[in-house]
Amino acid sequence: MVKPQALSPSNGIFSWLKANLFATPAHGLASILILWFLVFSVPALIEWGIINANFVANTGSECQQTTGACWSFLTHKYRIILFGIYPFDEQWRPFVVVLLLIALLVYSAIPRFWHKSLIAIWLVVIMLCGMLMMGGIGGLSFVETAKWGGLPITLILSIFGILFATPIGILLALGRRSEMPLIRSLCIVYIELIRGVPFISLLFMASVMVPLFFPEGMSIDKLLRAQIAVIIYVSAYIAEVVRGGLQAIPNGQYDGAKSLGLSYWQMMRLVILPQALKVVIPPLVSIFISIFKDTSLVVIIGIYDLTLSAKVALADPLWQGFSVEAYLFIGFIYFVFCYAMSKYSQFIEQRLTLNHQH
Amino acid sequence: MKKLQFSWHDTRFRSLIYQIIILGIVICVVGYLIHNTLQNLSARNIQTGFAFLDKEAGFAIGETLIPYQLTDTYWQAIKVGLFNTLFVSIMGIIFSTLLGTVVGIARLSSNWLLKNVASIYVEVMRNIPLLIHLFFWYALLTETLPSPRQALNPIEGVFLSNRGIKVPALEGSALPWVSMGILMALLGIFILAYWAKHKQNQTGQTSTLWRWYLVLFILFPVLSFFLSGGQLSLDYPVLKGFNFVGGWSFSPELAALVIGLVLYTAGFIAEIVRSGIQSVSKGQWEAGESLGLTRLQTLRLIIMPQALRVMIPSLSNTFMNLTKNSSLAVAIGYPDIVSIVNTMLTQTGQAIEAVMIIMAAYLTISLSIALLMTWYNKKMALVER
């Protein structure tokens, strides 16, 4: 973080203040403006959020009497916000799924565990999650995807999005650098088209156009359609990142691989891609962060992710007018996930540059 | 060039075959989808084509920049949406660039307080989805502000209520003339700046012109006001019944959209500005200092022109993202192009046309921003001699 300059016991607090807040008249003015702003806003926020807040109210009308925040809205509604309209008694299942997926992400984030066994672990965990969410076997009651909601949806959409989009994105990036003009132009058109339009338009496409594409009577699950839209969208962005990685590989590597007599796919799989992908891990994490945030847009086509579940909780006529509390709550959840990921991205970047140095 | 061998060992022959196969697959898949789509459409009695755009729209639009009424066509409604999207995007780009630059520079300040407040700002803004920002501000504006009857009145003529922000509007016959005067002043400033640059290139002399800019900026509008002989007055908003009449009004939707877009995007721009400035070597700062320039002068004259070269590609990406992100307006009900085309879709069922209109609109905007920024990038790029 930030290291204060010239802070030593002999100097004392005044010289620290002078060096760090009031070095020049302009700094002094800026400091005073910020302090003035903090003095006005922080106590007001504490008063609203803690002192005048209600943590114990049992009814909405009781909560509306208070002048501060109504956190008891959250203690009453957190299960709807986190798990949507999933059957109430079965909500331990999505809870376990969330824990499993987070554990999976944390485990895969540690470089020490980057072995082939990771693929097997992913497959097992994902099958387990599918069984838990869907049910229908092992004595678990069946829950249709229309009833899934909340945090699991946000996690599923982003994890599967990145999982399927990565190979497609790699193929697109290779295609974009291909020497075959037809394949190259198809890839360029796909990538630029998807990157040029808002995610919402792809979601609309998935929700209103895709049903028209298939023969009558064949219907595709709404959640699956949103998932496809996410994959289409993310793959174009991953393709561009991977292309950057491919461009960073010096030509000598290609020449070396070719002189060994490797075929195109052998060359890519054994020599080029492992190096290129390593370079682009940090931007890939950034894409993961942005897709994690962007999944909130599925609200617009009526999928019960975290945001729409919060809206359902807010729609309760007995608990009206606590939107600010609800959005602060889900904003906080998103913040924790995204902040952890961005810190991780910085850690991995540092590690990679250290590796390059020796 | 070698003759093409019709053998599997010839790489060119092989790639030709690959491409023919891929083309075949693409044509088959697309053909299959089109076939299904046409059948589905005829089964649902939906006509394809854009002929419906000439029909009467029949829905109201809350905010318009160009004239629109219920009896206008869908085409006119779409234009209203397009202008609203452009308006929000331009406002967003201007304000987020200003705020982002300030925050980005603040992150590099040696002032401990400034640096940390800026860092916290960037982390909080970037790590929360834009949609949550928008819902939050919209909820804050519509739930916590009082009804129009108890509207907050911080300054004379300005009212804050859950129906939006009302400010006095300028009106009168002199208004077009004064606007013309402002345009003339801007043109004059542009010419003066160009002349000064030219002079500096020729002679090396710099001229301090901001006093002249100020004079121009005041003189032209005031002169045109008096010369036009018209009158100019402020139209104050007044509470009538349940809402205000008169004045300019910013709806809660527009305000939430612009506030959310600006605060969110400024976090990203701040990071671009910070890394751009950091890419300029430290020696440049020392050079500026040894020339006797202040830190602000060094930043403006030496550091920023070089940092801009690094920043322009990322900035152009961010501006495109902002424009695409403005489509989230549909979630809080601001009538941008997505929201209007969505209404049209539910009325007519023309799903394919609707999605195509939205995509075409954004592709055009994205492409224009890309072209503009490429031009600017070329202009700013280092000229190697």
XYZ file of C-alpha atoms in Angstrom:
743
model
C 0.000 0.000 0.000
C 1.041 3.585 0.497
C 4.056 4.206 2.633
C 3.992 7.532 4.469
C 7.108 9.500 3.831
C 9.416 10.688 6.586
C 7.484 9.086 9.415
C 9.820 8.503 12.306
C 9.308 8.941 16.051
C 11.663 11.910 16.279
C 9.729 13.850 13.640
C 6.326 13.461 15.231
C 2.886 13.907 13.835
C 3.221 17.551 12.838
C 6.117 17.005 10.488
C 4.306 14.008 9.000
C 1.272 16.216 8.405
C 3.469 18.893 6.903
C 5.234 16.495 4.568
C 2.189 14.500 3.497
C -0.766 16.838 3.635
C 0.486 20.426 3.589
C 3.681 20.291 1.504
C 2.608 23.202 -0.692
C -0.300 25.681 -0.455
C -2.100 23.744 -3.214
C -1.749 20.478 -1.283
C -2.956 22.212 1.836
C -6.047 23.474 0.037
C -6.787 20.037 -1.422
C -6.332 18.408 1.999
C -8.623 20.899 3.680
C -11.303 20.385 1.010
C -11.158 16.602 1.411
C -11.139 16.823 5.220
C -14.106 19.172 5.086
C -15.944 16.689 2.844
C -15.061 13.764 5.148
C -16.086 15.652 8.283
C -19.496 16.274 6.757
C -20.104 12.898 5.136
C -18.547 10.270 7.436
C -20.465 11.159 10.641
C -23.686 11.434 8.621
C -23.074 7.987 7.139
C -22.293 6.480 10.552
C -25.404 8.084 11.975
C -27.518 6.681 9.118
C -25.877 3.273 8.938
C -25.280 2.472 12.621
C -26.578 4.892 15.234
C -30.068 5.487 13.805
C -30.238 2.172 11.983
C -32.684 -0.561 12.828
C -31.274 -4.082 13.147
C -34.132 -5.788 14.936
C -37.449 -4.698 13.425
C -39.832 -7.533 12.605
C -42.125 -5.706 10.219
C -41.588 -3.267 7.386
C -43.792 -0.585 8.887
C -41.809 -0.730 12.119
C -38.658 -0.241 10.091
C -40.089 2.699 8.150
C -40.332 4.652 11.430
C -36.564 4.795 11.786
C -34.616 7.656 10.264
C -31.530 5.534 9.603
C -30.896 2.428 7.573
C -33.113 -0.604 7.950
C -30.722 -3.551 8.099
C -33.410 -5.840 9.408
C -34.740 -5.817 5.850
C -31.616 -7.803 4.993
C -31.871 -10.162 7.961
C -35.425 -10.934 6.842
C -34.728 -11.146 3.133
C -31.170 -12.371 2.739
C -32.275 -15.842 1.692
C -34.416 -14.527 -1.164
C -31.607 -12.224 -2.281
C -28.963 -14.946 -2.169
C -30.963 -17.887 -3.505
C -33.939 -16.364 -5.317
C -37.136 -18.375 -5.568
C -35.393 -21.731 -5.054
C -37.679 -23.812 -2.779
C -37.125 -22.476 0.745
C -36.537 -25.807 2.494
C -34.017 -26.912 -0.124
C -31.878 -23.797 0.018
C -28.995 -25.630 1.674
C -28.367 -27.086 -1.796
C -27.552 -23.819 -3.611
C -25.633 -22.791 -0.473
C -23.393 -25.865 -0.755
C -23.065 -25.225 -4.499
C -21.860 -21.670 -3.848
C -19.310 -22.933 -1.310
C -18.126 -25.654 -3.703
C -17.735 -23.241 -6.610
C -15.852 -20.700 -4.498
C -13.578 -23.450 -3.172
C -13.012 -24.631 -6.738
C -12.073 -21.117 -7.856
C -9.716 -20.586 -4.918
C -8.094 -23.985 -5.464
C -7.554 -23.380 -9.193
C -6.122 -19.932 -8.486
C -3.116 -21.342 -6.639
C -0.237 -21.957 -9.076
C 0.995 -24.927 -7.017
C -2.096 -26.929 -8.049
C -1.807 -26.298 -11.785
C -1.622 -29.962 -12.816
C -3.637 -32.131 -15.168
C -5.530 -33.394 -12.094
C -7.185 -29.962 -11.928
C -9.307 -30.880 -14.960
C -10.603 -33.978 -13.182
C -11.386 -31.965 -10.051
C -13.319 -29.435 -12.145
C -15.351 -32.170 -13.808
C -16.209 -33.791 -10.458
C -17.159 -30.518 -8.765
C -19.264 -29.356 -11.696
C -21.145 -32.660 -11.856
C -21.697 -32.474 -8.108
C -23.021 -28.910 -8.411
C -25.330 -29.915 -11.257
C -26.717 -32.799 -9.208
C -27.254 -30.595 -6.161
C -28.966 -27.786 -8.074
C -31.091 -29.941 -10.344
C -31.853 -32.801 -7.960
C -33.983 -35.680 -9.143
C -31.449 -38.281 -8.033
C -30.170 -39.551 -4.695
C -33.352 -38.614 -2.890
C -33.094 -34.927 -3.796
C -36.281 -33.403 -5.130
C -36.196 -32.099 -8.716
C -35.935 -28.284 -9.110
C -36.391 -26.848 -12.614
C -33.944 -24.183 -13.793
C -36.705 -21.555 -13.873
C -36.688 -21.731 -10.062
C -32.927 -21.314 -9.731
C -31.833 -17.904 -8.575
C -29.498 -15.571 -6.776
C -25.779 -15.972 -6.250
C -25.540 -19.511 -7.743
C -26.879 -18.158 -11.064
C -24.315 -15.352 -11.066
C -21.528 -17.853 -10.363
C -22.773 -20.473 -12.832
C -23.186 -17.981 -15.676
C -19.725 -16.521 -15.194
C -17.827 -19.765 -14.506
C -19.384 -21.690 -17.404
C -19.106 -18.585 -19.542
C -15.353 -18.412 -19.098
C -14.949 -22.208 -19.226
C -16.554 -22.624 -22.647
C -15.530 -19.250 -24.059
C -11.807 -19.831 -23.474
C -11.334 -22.655 -26.017
C -13.618 -20.882 -28.519
C -11.706 -17.653 -27.955
C -8.359 -19.413 -28.505
C -9.623 -20.912 -31.774
C -10.904 -17.491 -32.880
C -7.552 -15.894 -32.050
C -5.709 -18.562 -34.051
C -8.216 -18.099 -36.863
C -7.681 -14.370 -36.868
C -3.930 -14.908 -37.374
C -4.468 -17.703 -39.892
C -3.085 -17.440 -43.415
C -6.326 -18.699 -44.909
C -8.224 -15.552 -46.003
C -11.721 -16.997 -45.627
C -11.173 -18.304 -42.099
C -9.378 -15.102 -41.115
C -12.184 -12.849 -42.348
C -14.885 -14.987 -40.720
C -13.076 -14.689 -37.390
C -12.517 -10.937 -37.770
C -16.188 -10.356 -38.615
C -17.304 -12.412 -35.589
C -14.917 -10.724 -33.144
C -15.542 -7.159 -34.291
C -19.297 -7.653 -34.595
C -19.622 -8.981 -31.051
C -17.273 -6.393 -29.571
C -19.071 -3.567 -31.334
C -22.520 -4.215 -29.869
C -23.707 -4.002 -26.265
C -24.125 -7.222 -24.261
C -27.815 -6.388 -23.880
C -28.383 -6.792 -27.614
C -26.907 -10.306 -27.462
C -29.161 -11.106 -24.517
C -32.158 -9.845 -26.491
C -31.018 -12.004 -29.362
C -30.837 -15.010 -27.060
C -34.230 -14.331 -25.547
C -36.315 -13.277 -28.581
C -34.452 -14.406 -31.706
C -32.978 -17.787 -30.787
C -36.417 -19.450 -30.336
C -37.097 -18.532 -33.974
C -33.927 -20.273 -35.153
C -34.993 -23.753 -34.158
C -37.727 -25.990 -35.529
C -41.148 -25.571 -34.048
C -41.749 -27.457 -30.843
C -38.080 -27.483 -29.906
C -37.578 -25.130 -27.003
C -34.299 -24.319 -25.332
C -34.142 -23.529 -21.662
C -34.104 -19.806 -20.924
C -31.100 -20.052 -18.601
C -29.208 -22.051 -21.231
C -29.969 -19.355 -23.814
C -28.571 -16.672 -21.509
C -25.538 -18.883 -20.935
C -25.006 -19.158 -24.703
C -25.216 -15.372 -25.023
C -22.568 -15.024 -22.300
C -20.295 -17.515 -24.084
C -20.716 -15.790 -27.464
C -19.928 -12.439 -25.847
C -16.942 -13.493 -23.742
C -15.295 -15.562 -26.474
C -14.841 -12.470 -28.664
C -13.083 -10.614 -25.843
C -10.925 -13.622 -24.930
C -9.960 -13.947 -28.603
C -8.537 -10.427 -28.587
C -6.600 -11.009 -25.371
C -5.161 -14.291 -26.653
C -4.250 -12.595 -29.938
C -2.200 -10.124 -27.896
C -0.437 -13.071 -26.231
C 0.250 -14.720 -29.588
C 1.728 -11.484 -30.919
C 4.078 -11.345 -27.938
C 5.727 -14.647 -28.954
C 8.868 -13.958 -31.008
C 9.023 -15.360 -34.553
C 12.008 -17.497 -33.620
C 9.699 -19.753 -31.595
C 7.592 -20.469 -34.690
C 10.719 -21.084 -36.772
C 12.154 -23.383 -34.119
C 8.956 -25.406 -33.898
C 8.703 -25.677 -37.671
C 12.321 -26.779 -38.011
C 11.579 -29.585 -35.569
C 9.056 -30.765 -38.120
C 6.014 -30.140 -35.903
C 2.637 -29.813 -37.602
C 0.586 -26.614 -37.117
C -1.478 -28.031 -34.272
C 1.538 -29.633 -32.579
C 3.400 -26.342 -32.818
C 0.498 -24.400 -31.297
C -0.290 -26.922 -28.579
C 3.269 -27.672 -27.452
C 5.230 -24.490 -28.133
C 3.216 -21.344 -28.818
C 0.005 -21.519 -26.779
C 1.573 -22.480 -23.410
C 3.783 -19.392 -23.604
C 1.087 -17.105 -25.027
C -1.510 -18.114 -22.440
C 0.908 -17.582 -19.582
C 1.463 -14.000 -20.689
C -2.264 -13.279 -20.834
C -3.322 -14.680 -17.446
C -3.660 -11.190 -15.888
C -5.879 -9.780 -18.679
C -7.872 -13.034 -18.598
C -8.550 -12.432 -14.906
C -9.716 -8.919 -15.819
C -12.113 -10.435 -18.331
C -13.360 -12.776 -15.632
C -14.015 -9.775 -13.387
C -15.897 -7.937 -16.094
C -17.986 -10.973 -17.049
C -18.787 -11.556 -13.381
C -20.119 -7.994 -13.246
C -21.837 -8.215 -16.643
C -23.879 -11.262 -15.699
C -25.982 -8.812 -13.692
C -27.487 -7.728 -17.042
C -29.482 -10.953 -17.355
C -31.995 -9.089 -15.172
C -33.191 -7.506 -18.392
C -34.373 -10.797 -19.882
C -35.832 -11.940 -16.552
C -33.282 -14.408 -15.193
C -33.179 -14.515 -11.417
C -29.551 -13.677 -10.748
C -28.453 -11.815 -7.609
C -29.808 -8.486 -8.861
C -33.238 -9.700 -9.916
C -33.593 -11.676 -6.673
C -32.931 -8.438 -4.819
C -35.679 -6.832 -6.892
C -38.038 -9.658 -5.940
C -37.225 -9.061 -2.269
C -37.854 -5.333 -2.765
C -41.221 -5.955 -4.376
C -42.704 -7.224 -1.090
C -45.493 -4.724 -0.292
C -44.860 -5.209 3.456
C -41.228 -4.149 3.128
C -41.301 -1.146 0.809
C -38.649 1.458 0.342
C -35.405 -0.259 1.357
C -33.774 -0.345 -2.073
C -30.683 1.537 -0.932
C -29.960 -1.099 1.732
C -30.567 -3.949 -0.728
C -28.320 -2.502 -3.432
C -25.590 -1.719 -0.904
C -25.766 -5.374 0.156
C -25.442 -6.870 -3.341
C -22.961 -4.161 -4.316
C -20.886 -5.332 -1.353
C -21.094 -8.977 -2.473
C -19.949 -8.075 -5.986
C -17.215 -5.876 -4.534
C -15.802 -8.676 -2.362
C -15.623 -11.077 -5.323
C -14.233 -8.557 -7.825
C -11.747 -7.012 -5.388
C -10.399 -10.454 -4.486
C -10.017 -11.252 -8.174
C -8.261 -7.978 -8.988
C -5.843 -8.460 -6.083
C -5.239 -11.987 -7.386
C -4.544 -10.594 -10.853
C -1.896 -8.263 -9.377
C -0.352 -11.160 -7.451
C -0.144 -13.362 -10.543
C 1.297 -10.503 -12.604
C 4.057 -9.997 -10.052
C 4.765 -13.706 -9.929
C 5.020 -13.914 -13.712
C 7.422 -10.970 -13.971
C 9.541 -12.508 -11.186
C 9.623 -15.805 -13.111
C 10.729 -13.979 -16.240
C 13.635 -12.397 -14.463
C 15.540 -15.588 -13.715
C 5.072 -18.826 -57.848
C 4.783 -22.594 -57.821
C 1.889 -24.215 -59.617
C -0.881 -25.465 -57.320
C -0.529 -29.228 -56.894
C -3.758 -31.151 -56.483
C -2.229 -33.251 -53.756
C -2.694 -33.423 -49.998
C 1.015 -32.651 -49.536
C 0.656 -29.164 -51.009
C -0.148 -26.807 -48.124
C -1.968 -24.383 -50.436
C -4.193 -27.147 -51.767
C -4.859 -28.287 -48.222
C -5.801 -24.824 -47.003
C -8.082 -24.417 -50.034
C -9.900 -27.621 -49.107
C -10.160 -26.537 -45.445
C -11.668 -23.220 -46.469
C -14.171 -24.844 -48.820
C -15.254 -27.186 -46.007
C -15.631 -24.305 -43.516
C -17.567 -22.239 -46.053
C -19.816 -25.230 -46.695
C -20.521 -25.676 -42.976
C -21.229 -21.961 -42.480
C -23.608 -21.850 -45.461
C -25.437 -24.967 -44.249
C -25.845 -23.724 -40.669
C -26.954 -20.238 -41.693
C -29.274 -21.682 -44.319
C -30.811 -24.048 -41.768
C -31.380 -21.217 -39.267
C -32.900 -18.943 -41.918
C -35.160 -21.745 -43.117
C -36.404 -22.409 -39.564
C -36.836 -18.723 -38.879
C -38.920 -18.142 -42.017
C -41.123 -21.121 -41.147
C -41.575 -19.970 -37.568
C -42.404 -16.449 -38.704
C -44.994 -17.590 -41.224
C -46.518 -19.873 -38.578
C -46.885 -16.857 -36.291
C -48.096 -14.579 -39.103
C -45.234 -12.136 -38.704
C -44.152 -10.274 -41.818
C -40.445 -9.779 -42.253
C -39.018 -6.476 -43.377
C -38.850 -2.923 -42.178
C -42.169 -1.730 -43.641
C -43.653 -1.485 -40.139
C -41.365 1.451 -39.363
C -43.792 3.773 -41.171
C -46.688 2.793 -38.908
C -47.886 4.934 -36.025
C -45.915 4.209 -32.835
C -48.653 5.186 -30.404
C -46.560 5.106 -27.238
C -45.389 8.056 -25.208
C -41.723 8.836 -24.627
C -40.753 10.540 -21.404
C -37.848 12.606 -22.630
C -37.105 13.756 -26.144
C -34.473 15.970 -27.708
C -36.269 16.152 -31.039
C -40.010 16.689 -31.534
C -42.128 13.579 -31.024
C -45.778 12.852 -30.408
C -47.976 9.773 -30.037
C -49.069 9.866 -33.680
C -45.505 9.816 -35.028
C -44.050 6.749 -36.721
C -41.827 4.060 -35.218
C -39.044 5.499 -37.333
C -39.353 8.862 -35.565
C -39.433 7.076 -32.170
C -36.209 5.251 -33.041
C -34.582 8.555 -33.991
C -35.621 9.984 -30.609
C -33.969 6.999 -28.923
C -30.824 7.365 -30.990
C -30.505 11.042 -30.080
C -31.051 10.216 -26.396
C -28.335 7.543 -26.551
C -25.929 9.963 -28.240
C -26.785 12.711 -25.739
C -26.153 10.479 -22.714
C -22.972 9.059 -24.237
C -21.506 12.475 -25.039
C -22.358 13.799 -21.569
C -20.868 10.636 -20.073
C -17.667 10.867 -22.100
C -17.093 14.543 -21.254
C -17.742 14.286 -17.507
C -16.083 10.914 -16.919
C -12.956 12.116 -18.748
C -12.806 15.230 -16.563
C -13.418 13.330 -13.319
C -11.212 10.400 -14.329
C -8.279 12.653 -15.198
C -8.502 14.436 -11.863
C -8.737 11.151 -9.921
C -5.937 9.569 -11.958
C -3.591 12.479 -11.279
C -4.675 12.521 -7.629
C -3.613 8.866 -7.275
C -0.063 9.926 -8.082
C -0.074 12.938 -5.776
C 2.362 13.078 -2.887
C -0.531 14.256 -0.734
C -1.338 11.225 1.439
C -5.027 12.067 1.886
C -5.635 12.823 -1.789
C -3.832 9.687 -2.939
C -5.770 7.357 -0.639
C -9.181 8.877 -1.242
C -8.544 8.540 -4.991
C -7.427 4.904 -4.617
C -10.490 3.969 -2.587
C -12.685 5.689 -5.174
C -11.147 3.690 -8.016
C -11.437 0.331 -6.224
C -15.034 0.853 -5.142
C -16.270 2.129 -8.500
C -14.558 -0.481 -10.652
C -15.541 -3.509 -8.620
C -19.301 -2.985 -8.555
C -21.404 -3.715 -11.657
C -22.674 -0.656 -13.483
C -26.224 -1.963 -13.230
C -26.021 -1.880 -9.419
C -24.662 1.685 -9.625
C -27.663 2.665 -11.739
C -30.235 0.915 -9.528
C -28.628 2.438 -6.456
C -28.694 6.023 -7.751
C -32.169 5.599 -9.169
C -33.420 4.271 -5.817
C -31.634 7.056 -3.969
C -33.122 9.751 -6.213
C -36.667 8.409 -6.235
C -36.951 6.988 -2.706
C -35.052 9.328 -0.447
C -35.838 12.652 -2.098
C -39.135 14.218 -0.990
C -42.245 14.557 -3.136
C -42.542 17.713 -5.309
C -44.618 19.438 -2.581
C -41.738 19.189 -0.089
C -39.045 19.555 -2.745
C -35.601 20.561 -1.513
C -34.697 24.037 -2.631
C -30.931 24.478 -2.188
C -30.625 27.514 -4.496
C -33.272 29.939 -5.708
C -35.175 28.289 -8.550
C -33.573 24.859 -8.211
C -35.802 22.081 -6.887
C -34.839 18.531 -5.995
C -37.645 16.041 -5.655
C -38.405 12.423 -6.448
C -39.710 13.641 -9.818
C -36.269 14.879 -10.801
C -34.181 18.007 -10.748
C -35.746 21.274 -11.909
C -33.676 24.308 -12.827
C -34.689 27.675 -14.278
C -34.676 27.712 -18.074
C -33.402 30.525 -20.248
C -36.028 31.736 -22.677
C -36.829 34.673 -24.886
C -36.396 35.869 -28.444
C -32.691 36.647 -27.905
C -31.869 33.006 -27.080
C -30.926 31.888 -30.622
C -28.771 34.998 -31.031
C -26.938 34.432 -27.762
C -26.315 30.793 -28.662
C -24.960 32.022 -31.990
C -22.699 34.409 -30.076
C -21.334 31.569 -27.958
C -20.629 29.535 -31.095
C -18.871 32.547 -32.669
C -16.778 32.973 -29.517
C -15.753 29.301 -29.579
C -14.825 29.641 -33.254
C -12.765 32.749 -32.466
C -10.960 30.973 -29.628
C -10.231 28.059 -31.940
C -8.773 30.391 -34.599
C -6.675 32.265 -32.009
C -5.310 29.011 -30.590
C -4.459 27.793 -34.073
C -2.708 31.099 -34.850
C -0.733 30.936 -31.588
C 0.388 27.379 -32.335
C 1.426 28.408 -35.832
C 3.340 31.381 -34.469
C 5.099 29.197 -31.916
C 6.103 26.741 -34.613
C 7.483 29.572 -36.755
C 9.184 31.805 -34.209
C 9.308 29.828 -30.989
C 7.458 32.606 -29.165
C 4.632 31.565 -26.889
C 1.671 33.823 -26.293
C -0.523 33.931 -23.228
C -3.999 34.095 -24.632
C -6.389 33.103 -21.888
C -7.285 36.734 -21.190
C -8.274 37.133 -24.828
C -10.283 33.901 -24.694
C -12.166 35.261 -21.695
C -12.857 38.555 -23.459
C -14.113 36.747 -26.564
C -16.267 34.406 -24.524
C -18.006 37.297 -22.763
C -18.007 39.855 -25.540
C -19.665 37.859 -28.322
C -22.737 36.598 -26.446
C -23.298 39.995 -24.773
C -22.916 41.868 -28.057
C -25.256 39.540 -29.901
C -27.788 39.897 -27.084
C -27.864 43.679 -27.368
C -27.681 43.758 -31.175
C -30.578 41.343 -31.557
C -32.744 43.728 -29.539
C -34.602 40.745 -28.136
C -35.344 39.958 -24.543
C -34.031 37.178 -22.349
C -35.518 35.929 -19.112
C -35.374 33.033 -16.729
C -38.353 30.722 -16.630
C -38.605 29.485 -13.050
C -40.141 26.118 -12.284
C -43.360 26.491 -10.273
C -45.258 23.871 -8.304
C -48.675 23.302 -9.834
C -50.814 20.496 -8.470
C -48.635 17.426 -8.067
C -45.641 18.460 -10.136
C -43.595 21.399 -11.342
C -44.215 23.255 -14.563
C -41.735 25.409 -16.441
C -37.986 25.419 -16.263
C -35.635 22.748 -17.440
C -36.076 19.373 -15.882
C -33.773 16.416 -15.522
C -35.724 13.271 -14.826
C -34.488 10.879 -12.113
C -33.860 8.340 -14.922
C -31.545 10.662 -16.842
C -29.824 11.872 -13.678
C -29.267 8.321 -12.366
C -27.995 7.151 -15.755
C -25.513 9.991 -16.165
C -24.332 9.912 -12.527
C -23.890 6.123 -12.629
C -22.124 6.081 -16.010
C -19.794 8.940 -15.066
C -18.831 7.645 -11.606
C -18.278 4.096 -12.903
C -16.339 5.011 -16.060
C -14.236 7.635 -14.268
C -12.740 4.795 -12.189
C -11.479 3.134 -15.373
C -10.279 6.393 -16.940
C -8.390 7.221 -13.724
C -6.422 3.974 -14.079
C -5.651 4.721 -17.744
C -4.467 8.236 -16.851
C -2.366 6.923 -13.958
C -0.618 4.239 -15.999
C -0.170 6.683 -18.886
C 1.560 9.218 -16.655
C 3.654 6.484 -15.027
C 4.818 5.320 -18.456
C 6.652 8.627 -18.894
C 10.121 8.326 -17.419
C 10.987 10.083 -14.175
C 13.777 12.026 -15.888
C 11.146 14.055 -17.724
C 9.811 15.353 -14.397
C 13.335 16.270 -13.344
C 13.931 17.970 -16.682
C 10.811 20.055 -16.177
C 11.892 20.949 -12.655
C 15.375 21.991 -13.805
C 13.788 24.257 -16.423
C 12.074 26.015 -13.526
C 8.577 24.793 -14.355
C 6.087 24.110 -11.571
C 4.783 20.540 -11.174
C 1.503 21.496 -12.813
C 3.303 23.113 -15.755
C 5.561 20.071 -16.147
C 2.492 17.841 -16.124
C 0.661 19.949 -18.715
C 3.529 20.771 -21.058
C 5.893 17.796 -20.819
C 4.269 14.749 -19.252
C 0.682 14.784 -20.569
C 1.519 15.103 -24.295
C 3.694 11.985 -24.015
C 1.311 10.117 -21.721
C -1.553 10.784 -24.145
C 0.117 8.632 -26.789
C -0.039 5.656 -24.443
C -3.529 6.526 -23.240
C -5.415 7.082 -26.507
C -6.017 3.419 -27.503
C -7.311 2.502 -24.011
C -9.352 5.687 -23.827
C -10.994 4.951 -27.142
C -11.914 1.480 -25.854
C -13.345 2.995 -22.689
C -15.415 5.546 -24.631
C -16.842 2.744 -26.760
C -17.630 0.764 -23.610
C -19.356 3.778 -22.104
C -21.509 4.176 -25.200
C -22.420 0.492 -25.186
C -23.012 0.624 -21.423
C -25.492 3.472 -21.871
C -27.805 0.728 -23.176
C -28.407 -0.197 -19.515
C -30.767 2.788 -19.574
C -33.478 0.244 -20.401
C -33.163 -1.133 -16.850
C -34.152 2.135 -15.177
C -36.516 3.322 -17.879
C -34.655 6.117 -19.600
C -35.835 6.116 -23.232
C -32.591 5.342 -25.042
C -32.581 3.453 -28.327
C -32.617 0.001 -26.690
C -35.521 0.916 -24.469
C -37.567 2.356 -27.359
C -36.805 -0.514 -29.745
C -37.714 -2.921 -26.925
C -41.116 -1.246 -26.563
C -41.526 -1.462 -30.324
C -40.624 -5.164 -30.186
C -43.298 -5.966 -27.644
C -45.886 -4.052 -29.707
C -45.074 -5.519 -33.115
C -43.259 -8.799 -32.415
C -40.629 -7.880 -35.038
C -37.827 -9.495 -33.033
C -35.256 -9.893 -35.791
C -35.638 -6.371 -37.116
C -35.512 -4.933 -33.592
C -32.275 -6.695 -32.659
C -30.800 -5.741 -36.040
C -31.670 -2.060 -35.538
C -30.044 -2.017 -32.092
C -26.917 -3.775 -33.345
C -26.599 -1.572 -36.440
C -26.965 1.589 -34.345
C -24.214 0.598 -31.902
C -21.903 -0.740 -34.594
C -22.156 2.622 -36.372
C -21.444 4.540 -33.170
C -18.561 2.234 -32.172
C -17.043 2.495 -35.633
C -17.316 6.312 -35.612
C -15.596 6.536 -32.224
C -12.891 4.136 -33.439
C -12.286 6.197 -36.598
C -12.225 9.480 -34.670
C -9.788 8.115 -32.098
C -7.564 6.553 -34.782
C -7.383 9.940 -36.485
C -6.528 11.592 -33.155
C -3.986 8.871 -32.414
C -2.257 9.464 -35.758
C -2.209 13.186 -35.110
C -0.657 12.730 -31.662
C 1.697 9.894 -32.534
C 5.412 10.395 -32.258
C 6.872 11.625 -35.547
C 10.079 9.674 -35.979
C 12.684 11.594 -37.911
